[in-house]
mmCIF file of C-alpha atoms in Angstrom:
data_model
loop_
_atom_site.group_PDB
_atom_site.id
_atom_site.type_symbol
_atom_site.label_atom_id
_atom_site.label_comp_id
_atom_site.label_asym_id
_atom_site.label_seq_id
_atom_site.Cartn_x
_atom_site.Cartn_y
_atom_site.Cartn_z
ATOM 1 C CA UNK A 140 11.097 49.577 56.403
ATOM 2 C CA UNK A 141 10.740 45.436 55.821
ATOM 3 C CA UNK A 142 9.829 44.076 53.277
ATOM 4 C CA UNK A 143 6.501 42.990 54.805
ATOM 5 C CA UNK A 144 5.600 45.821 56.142
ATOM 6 C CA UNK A 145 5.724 47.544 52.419
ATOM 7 C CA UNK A 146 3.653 44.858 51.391
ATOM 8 C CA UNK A 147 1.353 46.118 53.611
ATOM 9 C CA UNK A 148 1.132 49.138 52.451
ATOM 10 C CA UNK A 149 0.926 47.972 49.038
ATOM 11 C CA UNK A 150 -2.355 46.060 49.956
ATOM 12 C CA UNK A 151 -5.018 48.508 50.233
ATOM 13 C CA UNK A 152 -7.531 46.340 48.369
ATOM 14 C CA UNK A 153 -7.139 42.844 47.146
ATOM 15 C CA UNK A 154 -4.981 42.176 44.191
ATOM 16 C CA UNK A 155 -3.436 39.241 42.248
ATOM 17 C CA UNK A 156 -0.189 38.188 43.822
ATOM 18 C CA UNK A 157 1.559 39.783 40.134
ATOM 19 C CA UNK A 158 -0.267 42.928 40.405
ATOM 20 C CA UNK A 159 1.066 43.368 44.241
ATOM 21 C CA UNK A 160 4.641 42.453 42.632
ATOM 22 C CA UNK A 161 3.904 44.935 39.767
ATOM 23 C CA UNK A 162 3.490 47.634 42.426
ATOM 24 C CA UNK A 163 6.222 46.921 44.867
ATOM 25 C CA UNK A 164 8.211 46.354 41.822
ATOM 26 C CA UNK A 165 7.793 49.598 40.181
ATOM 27 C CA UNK A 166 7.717 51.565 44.023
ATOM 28 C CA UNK A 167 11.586 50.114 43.939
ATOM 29 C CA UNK A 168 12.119 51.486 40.563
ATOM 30 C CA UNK A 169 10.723 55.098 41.384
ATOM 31 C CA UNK A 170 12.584 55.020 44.682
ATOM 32 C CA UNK A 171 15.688 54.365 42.978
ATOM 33 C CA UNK A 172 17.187 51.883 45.568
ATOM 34 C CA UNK A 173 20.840 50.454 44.766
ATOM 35 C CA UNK A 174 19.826 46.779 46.045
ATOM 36 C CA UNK A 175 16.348 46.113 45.144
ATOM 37 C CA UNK A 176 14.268 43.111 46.058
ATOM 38 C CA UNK A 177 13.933 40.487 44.023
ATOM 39 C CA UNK A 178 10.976 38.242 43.403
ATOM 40 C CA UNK A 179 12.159 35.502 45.643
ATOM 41 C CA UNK A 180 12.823 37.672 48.533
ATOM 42 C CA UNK A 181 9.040 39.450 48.073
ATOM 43 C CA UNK A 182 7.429 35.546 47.529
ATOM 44 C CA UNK A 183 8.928 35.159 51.154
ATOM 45 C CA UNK A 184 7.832 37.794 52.777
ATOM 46 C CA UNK A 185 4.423 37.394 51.348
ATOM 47 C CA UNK A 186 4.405 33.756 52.505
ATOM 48 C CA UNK A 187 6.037 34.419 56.183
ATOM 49 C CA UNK A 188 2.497 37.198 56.071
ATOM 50 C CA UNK A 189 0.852 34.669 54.906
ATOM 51 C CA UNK A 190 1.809 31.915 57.993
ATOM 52 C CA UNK A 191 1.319 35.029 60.360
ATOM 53 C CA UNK A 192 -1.857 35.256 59.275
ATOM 54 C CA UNK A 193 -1.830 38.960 58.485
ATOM 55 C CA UNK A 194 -3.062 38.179 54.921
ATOM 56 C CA UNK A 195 -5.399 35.380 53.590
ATOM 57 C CA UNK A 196 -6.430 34.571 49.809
ATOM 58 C CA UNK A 197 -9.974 35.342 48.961
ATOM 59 C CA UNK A 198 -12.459 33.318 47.505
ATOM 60 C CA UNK A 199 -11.667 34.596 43.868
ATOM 61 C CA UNK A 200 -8.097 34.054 44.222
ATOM 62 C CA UNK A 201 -6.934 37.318 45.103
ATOM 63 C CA UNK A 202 -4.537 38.494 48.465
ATOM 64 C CA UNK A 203 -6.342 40.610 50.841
ATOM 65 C CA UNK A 204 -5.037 42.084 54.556
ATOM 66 C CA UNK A 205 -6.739 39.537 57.325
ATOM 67 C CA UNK A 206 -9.200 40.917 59.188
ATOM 68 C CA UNK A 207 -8.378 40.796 63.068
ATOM 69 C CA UNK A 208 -11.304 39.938 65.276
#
């Protein structure tokens, strides 16, 4: 699975860009992987989402899935 598309996942409802980390973060941790992400890597896929226009920042600052029309 990529990066992104965990992020994904992760983004059910709109969250803080540290609570998303705090949650990928600690999904890494429980999954026990030998060469986890680090923050840089996740700030880049959350940007290259970001560019793709998959996910937009909300009014109160948070990060949210786009919605496709």
């Amino acid at each position: 699975m990529s990066i992104g598309s965990e992020l994904l996942e992760d983004l059910r409802d709109p969250m803080s860009v540290s609570a998303l980390w705090d949650r990928y973060n600690s999904r890494q941790t429980s999954a026990n992987r030998p060469h986890r992400i680090t923050f840089d890597w996740f700030s880049l896929a959350l940007t290259a989402l970001y560019a793709m226009k998959v996910v937009d920042v909300s009014d109160d600052g948070y990060i949210r899935r786009a919605h496709v029309s």
